[in-house]
Coordinates of C-alpha atoms in Angstrom, one line a residue:
M225 CA 115.0 64.7 124.4
A226 CA 114.3 68.1 122.8
Y227 CA 116.2 70.9 121.1
S228 CA 115.5 74.2 122.8
T229 CA 115.5 77.3 120.6
S230 CA 113.9 79.6 123.2
L231 CA 112.1 79.6 126.5
E232 CA 108.8 79.4 124.7
A233 CA 109.5 76.8 122.0
E234 CA 111.1 73.4 122.0
I235 CA 111.8 71.1 119.1
P236 CA 110.8 67.6 119.8
A237 CA 113.3 64.9 119.0
K238 CA 113.2 61.2 118.2
P239 CA 114.9 58.6 120.4
W240 CA 117.7 58.2 117.8
G241 CA 118.6 61.9 118.1
K242 CA 117.1 63.5 115.0
P243 CA 114.5 66.3 115.2
S244 CA 110.9 65.1 114.9
L245 CA 109.3 66.2 111.7
E246 CA 106.1 64.3 112.5
G247 CA 102.6 65.8 112.5
N248 CA 100.0 67.4 110.2
W249 CA 101.3 70.6 108.7
D250 CA 99.2 73.3 107.1
F251 CA 100.8 75.0 104.1
K252 CA 98.0 77.2 102.9
T253 CA 99.1 80.8 102.7
A254 CA 98.1 84.2 101.2
T255 CA 101.7 84.9 100.4
R256 CA 102.1 84.7 96.6
L257 CA 104.5 82.4 94.9
N258 CA 106.0 85.3 92.9
R259 CA 106.7 88.8 94.4
P260 CA 104.2 91.4 93.1
K261 CA 106.0 93.7 90.7
N262 CA 105.0 96.8 92.6
L263 CA 107.1 95.6 95.6
A264 CA 110.2 95.5 93.4
N265 CA 113.2 94.5 95.7
K266 CA 111.2 94.6 99.0
E267 CA 111.9 91.2 100.6
F268 CA 109.9 91.6 103.8
L269 CA 106.7 93.3 104.9
T270 CA 106.3 95.2 108.1
A271 CA 103.7 93.9 110.6
E272 CA 101.4 96.9 109.7
E273 CA 101.7 96.2 106.0
A274 CA 100.9 92.5 106.5
S275 CA 97.8 93.3 108.6
K276 CA 96.5 95.6 105.9
I277 CA 97.0 93.0 103.2
E278 CA 95.3 90.3 105.2
A279 CA 92.3 92.7 105.8
D280 CA 92.1 93.5 102.1
I281 CA 92.1 89.8 101.3
Q282 CA 89.2 89.2 103.6
T283 CA 87.2 92.1 102.1
S284 CA 87.8 91.1 98.5
R285 CA 86.9 87.4 99.1
A286 CA 83.7 88.4 100.9
A287 CA 82.8 90.6 97.9
A288 CA 83.5 87.7 95.5
T289 CA 81.4 85.3 97.5
A290 CA 78.5 87.8 97.5
K291 CA 78.9 88.1 93.7
E292 CA 78.5 84.3 93.3
G293 CA 74.9 84.7 94.4
E294 CA 74.3 86.9 91.3
V295 CA 75.9 84.3 89.1
R296 CA 73.7 81.5 90.4
K297 CA 70.6 83.5 89.5
G298 CA 71.3 83.1 85.8
L299 CA 72.2 79.4 85.7
D300 CA 72.3 79.3 82.0
G301 CA 75.3 78.9 79.6
Q302 CA 78.5 80.3 81.1
S303 CA 76.8 81.1 84.5
D304 CA 75.8 77.5 84.9
V305 CA 79.4 76.3 84.4
D306 CA 80.9 79.0 86.6
A307 CA 78.5 78.4 89.5
G308 CA 79.6 74.7 89.7
Y309 CA 82.9 75.5 91.2
N310 CA 82.6 78.3 93.8
S311 CA 83.9 79.4 97.1
G312 CA 82.0 76.7 98.9
F313 CA 84.7 74.3 97.6
L314 CA 87.7 76.4 98.4
E315 CA 89.9 76.7 101.4
L316 CA 92.3 79.5 100.4
G317 CA 94.9 80.9 102.7
N318 CA 94.0 84.1 104.5
K319 CA 97.2 84.6 106.5
L320 CA 100.6 85.6 105.1
D321 CA 103.6 83.5 105.7
K322 CA 104.9 83.8 109.3
S323 CA 108.2 85.2 107.9
L324 CA 106.4 88.1 106.3
R325 CA 108.3 87.6 103.1
T326 CA 106.7 89.2 100.1
S327 CA 106.9 86.0 98.1
I328 CA 107.5 82.3 98.5
I329 CA 110.3 82.6 95.9
F330 CA 113.4 84.0 97.5
D331 CA 116.0 83.1 94.9
P332 CA 116.5 84.8 92.4
P333 CA 116.6 87.8 94.7
N334 CA 113.8 89.6 92.9
G335 CA 111.5 87.0 94.3
R336 CA 110.2 85.8 91.0
M337 CA 110.5 82.7 88.9
P338 CA 112.8 83.1 85.9
A339 CA 111.2 83.2 82.5
M340 CA 110.7 79.8 80.9
T341 CA 113.1 79.0 78.0
A342 CA 111.8 79.0 74.4
A343 CA 112.5 75.3 74.2
A344 CA 110.4 74.6 77.3
Q345 CA 107.5 76.7 76.0
A346 CA 107.6 74.8 72.7
R347 CA 107.6 71.5 74.6
N348 CA 104.7 72.4 76.8
Q349 CA 102.6 74.3 74.2
P350 CA 100.8 71.2 72.7
Y351 CA 99.8 70.0 76.2
W352 CA 98.5 73.5 77.2
H353 CA 96.6 73.8 73.9
M354 CA 95.0 70.4 74.5
Q355 CA 93.4 71.7 77.7
S356 CA 91.4 74.2 75.6
L357 CA 89.8 71.5 73.4
P358 CA 86.7 69.4 74.0
P359 CA 88.4 66.1 74.9
E360 CA 88.2 63.1 72.6
G361 CA 89.1 60.9 75.5
P362 CA 90.4 61.0 79.1
E363 CA 94.0 61.1 77.8
M364 CA 93.3 64.7 76.6
R365 CA 92.5 66.0 80.1
A366 CA 95.2 67.2 82.5
L367 CA 96.9 64.7 84.8
T368 CA 95.2 66.5 87.7
D369 CA 91.8 66.0 86.1
R370 CA 92.5 62.3 85.8
C371 CA 93.5 62.2 89.5
L372 CA 96.9 60.9 88.8
I373 CA 98.9 63.7 90.5
G374 CA 98.1 66.5 92.8
M375 CA 97.9 70.2 91.9
N376 CA 99.9 71.5 94.9
N377 CA 102.8 69.1 95.4
N378 CA 106.3 68.6 94.1
P379 CA 107.1 71.1 95.3
M380 CA 104.3 71.9 97.8
R381 CA 102.6 75.2 97.1
S382 CA 99.4 76.7 98.6
G383 CA 96.4 75.9 96.4
A384 CA 92.7 76.1 96.5
Y385 CA 92.1 73.3 99.0
N386 CA 93.7 70.2 100.5
N387 CA 96.7 72.1 101.8
I388 CA 97.7 69.7 104.6
M389 CA 100.8 67.5 104.6
Q390 CA 101.3 64.7 107.0
I391 CA 104.7 63.3 108.0
V392 CA 105.3 59.9 109.7
Q393 CA 108.9 59.3 110.7
S394 CA 111.1 56.3 111.5
E395 CA 114.8 56.0 111.8
S396 CA 115.1 54.5 108.3
H397 CA 112.3 56.2 106.4
I398 CA 110.2 59.3 106.3
V399 CA 106.7 59.1 104.8
I400 CA 105.2 62.3 103.4
Q401 CA 101.6 62.5 102.4
V402 CA 99.8 65.5 100.9
E403 CA 96.0 65.4 101.2
M404 CA 95.6 66.5 97.6
V405 CA 95.1 63.3 95.5
N406 CA 96.6 61.4 98.5
D407 CA 100.1 62.1 97.1
H408 CA 102.4 60.1 99.2
R409 CA 106.1 59.3 99.2
V410 CA 108.1 56.8 101.2
I411 CA 111.7 58.2 101.4
P412 CA 114.8 56.4 102.9
T413 CA 116.8 58.6 105.3
D414 CA 120.2 57.2 104.5
G415 CA 120.6 58.5 100.9
S416 CA 120.3 55.0 99.5
G417 CA 118.6 54.0 96.3
A418 CA 120.1 55.1 93.0
S419 CA 117.5 56.4 90.5
P420 CA 116.6 53.6 88.1
S421 CA 118.0 54.3 84.6
G422 CA 115.3 55.1 82.1
A423 CA 112.4 54.6 84.6
Q424 CA 110.0 57.4 85.2
F425 CA 107.4 58.0 87.8
W426 CA 104.3 60.2 88.4
K427 CA 105.8 61.6 91.6
G428 CA 109.5 61.1 90.6
F429 CA 112.1 59.0 92.3
A430 CA 113.0 60.4 95.8
T431 CA 116.0 59.8 98.0
G432 CA 116.6 61.5 101.4
Q433 CA 119.3 62.1 103.9
W434 CA 119.9 64.2 107.0
V435 CA 122.3 67.2 106.7
A436 CA 122.8 68.2 110.3
D437 CA 119.2 68.7 111.5
T438 CA 117.7 69.3 108.1
F439 CA 116.1 66.4 106.1
V440 CA 117.0 66.9 102.4
V441 CA 115.1 65.1 99.7
T442 CA 116.3 64.9 96.1
T443 CA 113.7 63.8 93.4
T444 CA 114.4 63.0 89.8
N445 CA 112.9 60.8 87.0
F446 CA 109.5 62.4 86.6
K447 CA 107.1 61.3 83.9
P448 CA 106.4 63.8 81.0
Y449 CA 104.1 66.6 82.1
A450 CA 104.2 65.4 85.7
A451 CA 107.5 67.2 86.3
P452 CA 107.2 70.3 88.5
M453 CA 106.3 73.7 87.1
G454 CA 106.6 73.0 83.4
T455 CA 110.1 71.4 83.6
G456 CA 111.3 68.4 81.6
D457 CA 112.5 64.9 82.4
Q458 CA 116.0 66.2 83.4
V459 CA 114.7 68.3 86.3
V460 CA 116.1 67.9 89.8
L461 CA 113.9 68.9 92.7
T462 CA 115.6 69.4 96.1
E463 CA 113.4 69.8 99.2
R464 CA 114.6 70.7 102.7
F465 CA 112.6 70.2 105.9
T466 CA 113.8 71.9 109.1
R467 CA 111.9 72.0 112.4
L468 CA 112.1 75.6 113.7
D469 CA 110.1 75.2 116.9
G470 CA 107.3 73.1 118.4
N471 CA 104.8 74.5 116.0
T472 CA 106.7 75.5 112.8
L473 CA 108.4 73.5 110.0
Q474 CA 110.4 75.4 107.5
Y475 CA 110.0 74.0 104.0
E476 CA 112.5 75.0 101.3
W477 CA 112.7 73.8 97.7
T478 CA 114.9 74.3 94.7
V479 CA 114.0 73.5 91.0
E480 CA 116.9 72.9 88.6
D481 CA 116.4 72.3 84.9
P482 CA 118.6 74.3 82.5
E483 CA 116.6 73.1 79.6
S484 CA 113.4 74.8 81.0
Y485 CA 114.7 77.7 83.1
P486 CA 118.0 79.5 82.6
V487 CA 118.8 79.5 86.3
P488 CA 117.6 77.5 89.3
F489 CA 114.9 79.0 91.5
S490 CA 114.0 78.4 95.2
G491 CA 111.1 78.9 97.5
R492 CA 110.7 79.0 101.3
Q493 CA 107.7 78.8 103.5
Q494 CA 107.0 78.2 107.2
L495 CA 104.3 75.5 107.7
R496 CA 102.1 75.5 110.8
L497 CA 101.4 72.5 112.9
T498 CA 97.6 71.8 112.8
T499 CA 95.2 69.5 114.6
D500 CA 93.2 69.2 111.3
N501 CA 93.0 65.7 110.0
V502 CA 94.1 64.4 106.6
Y503 CA 91.1 63.0 104.9
E504 CA 90.7 60.7 101.9
Y505 CA 90.8 62.6 98.6
A506 CA 88.1 60.9 96.6
C507 CA 88.8 63.2 93.6
H508 CA 85.9 62.1 91.2
E509 CA 83.8 60.5 93.9
G510 CA 81.9 57.7 92.1
N511 CA 83.9 58.6 89.0
Y512 CA 81.1 60.8 87.7
S513 CA 83.2 63.8 86.5
M514 CA 85.2 62.2 83.7
P515 CA 82.3 60.4 82.0
L516 CA 80.2 63.6 82.2
V517 CA 83.0 65.7 80.7
L518 CA 83.3 63.2 77.8
K519 CA 79.5 63.0 77.3
A520 CA 79.3 66.8 77.1
A521 CA 82.1 66.9 74.5
R522 CA 80.3 64.3 72.4
K523 CA 77.1 66.3 72.6
Q524 CA 79.0 69.4 71.4
D525 CA 80.5 67.4 68.5
K526 CA 77.1 66.2 67.5
E527 CA 75.6 69.7 67.5
G528 CA 78.6 71.1 65.7
G529 CA 79.4 73.5 68.5
S530 CA 82.9 74.9 69.0
D531 CA 82.6 77.5 71.7
S532 CA 84.3 77.3 75.1
T533 CA 81.3 77.7 77.4
W534 CA 82.0 74.2 78.7
M535 CA 85.1 75.7 80.5
P536 CA 84.7 77.9 83.7
S537 CA 85.8 81.5 83.2
W538 CA 88.7 81.2 85.6
F539 CA 90.2 78.3 83.6
K540 CA 90.0 80.3 80.3
G541 CA 91.9 83.1 82.0
R542 CA 94.6 80.7 83.1
L543 CA 95.0 79.3 79.5
A544 CA 95.2 82.9 78.2
N545 CA 98.1 83.5 80.5

């Protein structure tokens, strides 16, 4: 059984009649989360504009990779730190979203996330500041550094690497695994399972149900600082998975948290079916990274140093923003 959307594309279906969402889906993209300000209210690119942007991306990344060779020549101080995390580790998207939207965000209509509330900034500031300090212990590092949650999930957003999501589907449950930190969720399809009062989870508490041919997942009860995009413990994340054709899965999400953002905001992306595998995410393979981070911090304490050369330049820029 299959749903036909055109002569060229068919949507596979399960024996119980629902569209099949199964497969490995690639969500890396060069389309930005927020619409560039210079594009103002332009929602879609032309094919010619998209081709030029993709060509420019290839050119700029090739130049950046060439520049890394110059950085490695120094290998002292900041150069040493920066050279340890280069393009050899990255798998960035080089193609724009199939829809040719100018941003993943489509609501608000300007294609940009709303400004965070003052209350949310005050709530997050201590956590952000902590990331700039030499850590006294592992608890002072980000949850992603500690391999507790992924950097590109809830909702799924294109990141530096591990941008593959696998779906396994039965009539009663759908299992979603993102390669980054092996983030996985087992979600009932009948809307059952009330969120436990007072309980909080690293990945939140998810329930799902079919609305026509779209699988809708609602997630609440996130742990502090594990909630999506700087939100708080009252956030509601709604995700919608819709099979568009044999090779395309539309992924749409909405974040709602009035305490953190004055209005809800939503994103939409078309994921591509891929034959690439989902591999184990070892994170700190052998658990070397965290002990070395702490060892370096203690050395800095002993020597009375207080500079930030232990952080890569790109991370300093993120903190400044």
